C-alpha cells in the first residue's frame, strides 16, 4: 500500500503502527523525504513526489493495493489526479482524509477544498472510505465513534492516535468500509 503525504501528522502515527505489521508492504510518497518524522522507515519504500504531478503520482500508485491520502493544500486537484491515476492503473481502494463540516451550509471557505475533494472521490467508481475527523488532539488514547454520511456529525475533538487506529483498521479490513463516508469523533467530546 501507499501513503500519500507521508510526512503529515496523522500519517506519522499510521506509519508507526504499520511498520510493525510484517504483512504490510509500505510505500511512502512525499515531497521531501527529510520531512519524514518516523524513526524507523527502514522497511518502507520511499518515493519523493508531488501529488499535483500526475505522472509522478501514477507511477507511484501503479501496482499498489491500497492508497491512503493524508494530504493538505489543493485537495480537489489532488483528488482528481488520484482518481485518474487509480483508474488508469486499476487500483481500487482509497482512504481519503477530509474534514468535519464539509456538508454544513453555509460551507466555511476553509473547508471548500475538503468538500470538493470528497465530491470528486464519491463521484468515482473507486472503493473509497472518506473520513471526516473532528479537531485533532494529541492525547495518548484510542477512543472514537463514527457517524455515517447524512447523520449529524458529533463531538468536537479526536485524538490523532484514535484516527490513526481507525485508518489502520480500514487498511486491514477494507471491505468493511467500502464506499463509506464517515465522521470521526471522540464520544461525548
Ligand atoms: N488539524 C485538525 O484538527 C484537522 C481536523 C480535521 C481534518 N484535518 C485535515 O486532515 C488532514 C490530515 O491532517 P494532518 O495533520 O496529518 O495534515 P498535515 O500534517 O498538514 O499533512 C498533510 C501533508 O500533505 C503533504 N502535502 C501537501 N501538498 C502536497 C503535495 N502537493 N504533494 C505531496 N504531499 C503534499 C504535506 O507534505 P509536505 O511535508 O511536503 O508539506 C503534509 O505532510 C489534513 O488535510 C488536515 O487539514 C485536520
Short mmCIF file of C-alpha atoms and ligand atoms in Angstrom, two decimals:
data_model
loop_
_atom_site.label_atom_id
_atom_site.label_comp_id
_atom_site.label_asym_id
_atom_site.label_seq_id
_atom_site.Cartn_x
_atom_site.Cartn_y
_atom_site.Cartn_z
CA UNK A 1 0.00 0.00 0.00
CA UNK A 2 1.00 3.64 -0.43
CA UNK A 3 0.66 6.67 1.85
CA UNK A 4 0.40 10.00 0.01
CA UNK A 5 1.60 12.89 2.17
CA UNK A 6 3.62 10.59 4.41
CA UNK A 7 5.20 13.49 6.32
CA UNK A 8 1.82 14.53 7.75
CA UNK A 9 0.86 14.26 11.41
CA UNK A 10 -1.72 11.52 11.07
CA UNK A 11 0.39 9.64 8.54
CA UNK A 12 3.23 9.56 11.07
CA UNK A 13 1.00 7.77 13.59
CA UNK A 14 -0.26 5.34 10.94
CA UNK A 15 3.29 4.55 9.81
CA UNK A 16 4.32 3.87 13.41
CA UNK A 17 1.56 1.24 13.64
CA UNK A 18 2.07 -0.29 10.18
CA UNK A 19 5.85 -0.74 10.31
CA UNK A 20 5.27 -3.39 12.98
CA UNK A 21 3.00 -5.43 10.70
CA UNK A 22 5.04 -7.77 8.54
CA UNK A 23 2.21 -8.45 6.09
CA UNK A 24 2.06 -4.78 5.03
CA UNK A 25 4.33 -3.62 2.26
CA UNK A 26 4.53 0.12 2.78
CA UNK A 27 5.39 2.80 0.21
CA UNK A 28 5.73 6.39 1.43
CA UNK A 29 5.11 9.20 -1.08
CA UNK A 30 6.07 12.70 -0.03
CA UNK A 31 7.58 15.87 -1.43
CA UNK A 32 10.69 15.81 0.72
CA UNK A 33 11.95 12.63 2.38
CA UNK A 34 13.83 14.67 5.01
CA UNK A 35 10.47 15.70 6.45
CA UNK A 36 9.63 12.12 7.45
CA UNK A 37 9.11 12.24 11.19
CA UNK A 38 9.31 8.50 11.83
CA UNK A 39 12.30 6.85 13.44
CA UNK A 40 12.12 3.52 11.66
CA UNK A 41 11.25 3.50 7.98
CA UNK A 42 13.95 1.03 7.02
CA UNK A 43 11.40 -1.48 5.68
CA UNK A 44 9.49 1.14 3.64
CA UNK A 45 9.94 2.14 0.03
CA UNK A 46 10.23 5.93 -0.14
CA UNK A 47 9.24 7.94 -3.22
CA UNK A 48 9.76 11.68 -3.45
CA UNK A 49 6.98 13.24 -5.50
CA UNK A 50 4.23 15.80 -5.67
CA UNK A 51 0.55 14.85 -5.57
CA UNK A 52 -0.13 17.65 -8.06
CA UNK A 53 2.20 15.97 -10.58
CA UNK A 54 0.06 13.36 -12.34
CA UNK A 55 2.92 11.35 -13.84
CA UNK A 56 4.76 11.02 -10.52
CA UNK A 57 1.56 10.03 -8.80
CA UNK A 58 0.56 7.45 -11.40
CA UNK A 59 3.96 5.82 -11.35
CA UNK A 60 3.87 5.60 -7.54
CA UNK A 61 0.31 4.23 -7.40
CA UNK A 62 0.85 1.64 -10.12
CA UNK A 63 0.91 -1.85 -8.57
CA UNK A 64 -0.38 -0.80 -5.13
CA UNK A 65 -3.39 -2.42 -3.45
CA UNK A 66 -4.46 0.48 -1.20
CA UNK A 67 -3.96 4.25 -1.42
CA UNK A 68 -4.20 6.28 1.79
CA UNK A 69 -4.24 10.03 1.09
CA UNK A 70 -3.17 12.23 4.02
CA UNK A 71 -2.85 15.48 2.10
CA UNK A 72 -3.43 19.21 2.52
CA UNK A 73 -3.49 22.10 0.05
CA UNK A 74 -5.28 21.98 -3.30
CA UNK A 75 -7.19 18.85 -2.37
CA UNK A 76 -9.60 18.98 -5.29
CA UNK A 77 -6.78 18.90 -7.84
CA UNK A 78 -5.03 16.17 -5.86
CA UNK A 79 -8.23 14.10 -5.65
CA UNK A 80 -8.73 14.40 -9.41
CA UNK A 81 -5.15 13.25 -10.02
CA UNK A 82 -5.52 10.36 -7.60
CA UNK A 83 -8.80 9.13 -9.14
CA UNK A 84 -7.35 9.35 -12.66
CA UNK A 85 -4.14 7.59 -11.64
CA UNK A 86 -6.08 4.83 -9.86
CA UNK A 87 -8.48 4.39 -12.79
CA UNK A 88 -5.59 4.10 -15.24
CA UNK A 89 -3.66 1.63 -13.10
CA UNK A 90 -6.65 -0.43 -11.90
CA UNK A 91 -6.08 0.28 -8.20
CA UNK A 92 -9.44 0.30 -6.39
CA UNK A 93 -9.17 1.07 -2.67
CA UNK A 94 -8.66 4.61 -1.39
CA UNK A 95 -8.81 6.07 2.11
CA UNK A 96 -9.09 9.86 1.91
CA UNK A 97 -8.88 12.22 4.89
CA UNK A 98 -11.25 15.17 4.61
CA UNK A 99 -12.73 17.15 7.49
CA UNK A 100 -15.72 17.68 9.74
CA UNK A 101 -18.13 20.34 8.50
CA UNK A 102 -17.96 19.78 4.74
CA UNK A 103 -21.72 19.30 4.41
CA UNK A 104 -22.62 22.37 6.51
CA UNK A 105 -24.44 25.30 4.95
CA UNK A 106 -23.07 27.83 4.64
CA UNK A 107 -19.83 25.98 3.96
CA UNK A 108 -16.87 27.64 5.68
CA UNK A 109 -14.48 28.87 2.96
CA UNK A 110 -11.53 26.99 4.50
CA UNK A 111 -13.46 23.73 4.01
CA UNK A 112 -14.23 24.22 0.30
CA UNK A 113 -11.21 22.13 -0.88
CA UNK A 114 -12.15 19.36 1.58
CA UNK A 115 -15.73 19.28 0.25
CA UNK A 116 -14.69 19.40 -3.39
CA UNK A 117 -12.20 16.59 -2.89
CA UNK A 118 -14.85 14.43 -1.20
CA UNK A 119 -17.22 15.11 -4.10
CA UNK A 120 -14.55 14.00 -6.60
CA UNK A 121 -13.85 10.78 -4.70
CA UNK A 122 -17.55 9.96 -4.28
CA UNK A 123 -18.22 10.50 -7.98
CA UNK A 124 -15.56 7.89 -8.85
CA UNK A 125 -16.04 4.14 -9.19
CA UNK A 126 -13.38 3.53 -6.54
CA UNK A 127 -13.80 1.55 -3.33
CA UNK A 128 -13.40 4.62 -1.20
CA UNK A 129 -13.53 5.38 2.50
CA UNK A 130 -13.71 9.11 3.18
CA UNK A 131 -13.05 10.18 6.78
CA UNK A 132 -14.31 13.47 8.23
CA UNK A 133 -12.48 13.85 11.55
CA UNK A 134 -13.21 16.48 14.19
CA UNK A 135 -10.32 18.62 15.53
CA UNK A 136 -7.15 16.80 16.45
CA UNK A 137 -5.78 16.48 19.96
CA UNK A 138 -2.54 14.75 20.89
CA UNK A 139 -3.95 12.71 23.81
CA UNK A 140 -2.40 9.24 24.08
CA UNK A 141 -5.73 7.43 23.86
CA UNK A 142 -7.81 5.39 21.44
CA UNK A 143 -11.43 6.41 21.87
CA UNK A 144 -13.60 7.13 18.85
CA UNK A 145 -17.01 6.70 17.28
CA UNK A 146 -18.14 7.24 13.72
CA UNK A 147 -21.20 8.76 12.08
CA UNK A 148 -22.35 7.94 8.58
CA UNK A 149 -23.00 10.42 5.82
CA UNK A 150 -26.38 12.07 6.30
CA UNK A 151 -26.28 11.67 10.08
CA UNK A 152 -25.48 14.76 12.17
CA UNK A 153 -21.76 14.93 12.95
CA UNK A 154 -20.95 14.54 16.63
CA UNK A 155 -18.27 15.69 19.04
CA UNK A 156 -15.57 18.32 18.84
CA UNK A 157 -12.22 16.51 19.11
CA UNK A 158 -10.44 13.28 18.17
CA UNK A 159 -7.03 12.08 19.24
CA UNK A 160 -4.55 11.63 16.43
CA UNK A 161 -3.88 8.14 17.75
CA UNK A 162 -7.59 7.26 17.51
CA UNK A 163 -7.81 8.42 13.92
CA UNK A 164 -4.62 6.53 13.04
CA UNK A 165 -6.03 3.40 14.69
CA UNK A 166 -9.24 3.63 12.64
CA UNK A 167 -7.22 4.13 9.44
CA UNK A 168 -5.17 1.04 10.27
CA UNK A 169 -8.35 -0.98 10.84
CA UNK A 170 -9.66 0.12 7.44
CA UNK A 171 -6.35 -0.90 5.83
CA UNK A 172 -6.64 -4.33 7.47
CA UNK A 173 -10.34 -4.88 6.58
CA UNK A 174 -11.00 -2.62 3.59
CA UNK A 175 -14.17 -4.46 2.51
CA UNK A 176 -15.92 -3.46 5.77
CA UNK A 177 -15.66 0.23 4.96
CA UNK A 178 -16.19 0.28 1.19
CA UNK A 179 -17.98 3.34 -0.22
CA UNK A 180 -18.36 4.82 3.25
CA UNK A 181 -18.05 8.47 4.20
CA UNK A 182 -17.64 8.66 7.96
CA UNK A 183 -17.47 11.39 10.57
CA UNK A 184 -14.98 10.50 13.31
CA UNK A 185 -15.04 11.92 16.85
CA UNK A 186 -14.26 11.20 20.48
CA UNK A 187 -17.52 10.12 22.19
CA UNK A 188 -19.06 12.80 24.42
CA UNK A 189 -16.50 15.41 23.39
N1 LIG B 1 -5.85 19.65 12.46
C1 LIG B 1 -7.10 19.27 12.61
O1 LIG B 1 -7.70 19.41 13.68
C2 LIG B 1 -7.84 18.67 11.44
C3 LIG B 1 -9.17 18.31 11.58
C4 LIG B 1 -9.83 17.69 10.52
C5 LIG B 1 -9.15 17.45 9.33
N2 LIG B 1 -7.84 17.84 9.21
C6 LIG B 1 -7.18 17.53 7.94
O2 LIG B 1 -6.77 16.18 7.94
C7 LIG B 1 -5.70 16.02 7.01
C8 LIG B 1 -4.58 15.27 7.67
O3 LIG B 1 -4.11 16.02 8.79
P1 LIG B 1 -2.57 16.12 9.18
O4 LIG B 1 -2.48 16.87 10.47
O5 LIG B 1 -1.95 14.78 9.09
O6 LIG B 1 -2.08 17.06 8.00
P2 LIG B 1 -0.60 17.61 7.71
O7 LIG B 1 0.31 17.27 8.83
O8 LIG B 1 -0.75 19.02 7.28
O9 LIG B 1 -0.18 16.69 6.46
C9 LIG B 1 -0.55 16.99 5.16
C10 LIG B 1 0.56 16.55 4.27
O10 LIG B 1 0.27 16.87 2.91
C11 LIG B 1 1.51 16.99 2.27
N3 LIG B 1 1.36 17.69 1.01
C12 LIG B 1 0.88 18.94 0.80
N4 LIG B 1 0.91 19.24 -0.50
C13 LIG B 1 1.43 18.15 -1.12
C14 LIG B 1 1.72 17.84 -2.47
N5 LIG B 1 1.46 18.73 -3.45
N6 LIG B 1 2.26 16.64 -2.76
C15 LIG B 1 2.52 15.73 -1.79
N7 LIG B 1 2.27 15.97 -0.48
C16 LIG B 1 1.74 17.16 -0.17
C17 LIG B 1 2.37 17.77 3.24
O11 LIG B 1 3.70 17.40 2.97
P3 LIG B 1 4.96 18.40 2.95
O12 LIG B 1 5.84 17.88 4.05
O13 LIG B 1 5.54 18.22 1.60
O14 LIG B 1 4.42 19.79 3.19
C18 LIG B 1 1.90 17.25 4.59
O15 LIG B 1 2.78 16.29 5.14
C19 LIG B 1 -5.31 17.43 6.57
O16 LIG B 1 -5.92 17.72 5.33
C20 LIG B 1 -5.90 18.28 7.65
O17 LIG B 1 -6.17 19.61 7.23
C21 LIG B 1 -7.17 18.43 10.23
#
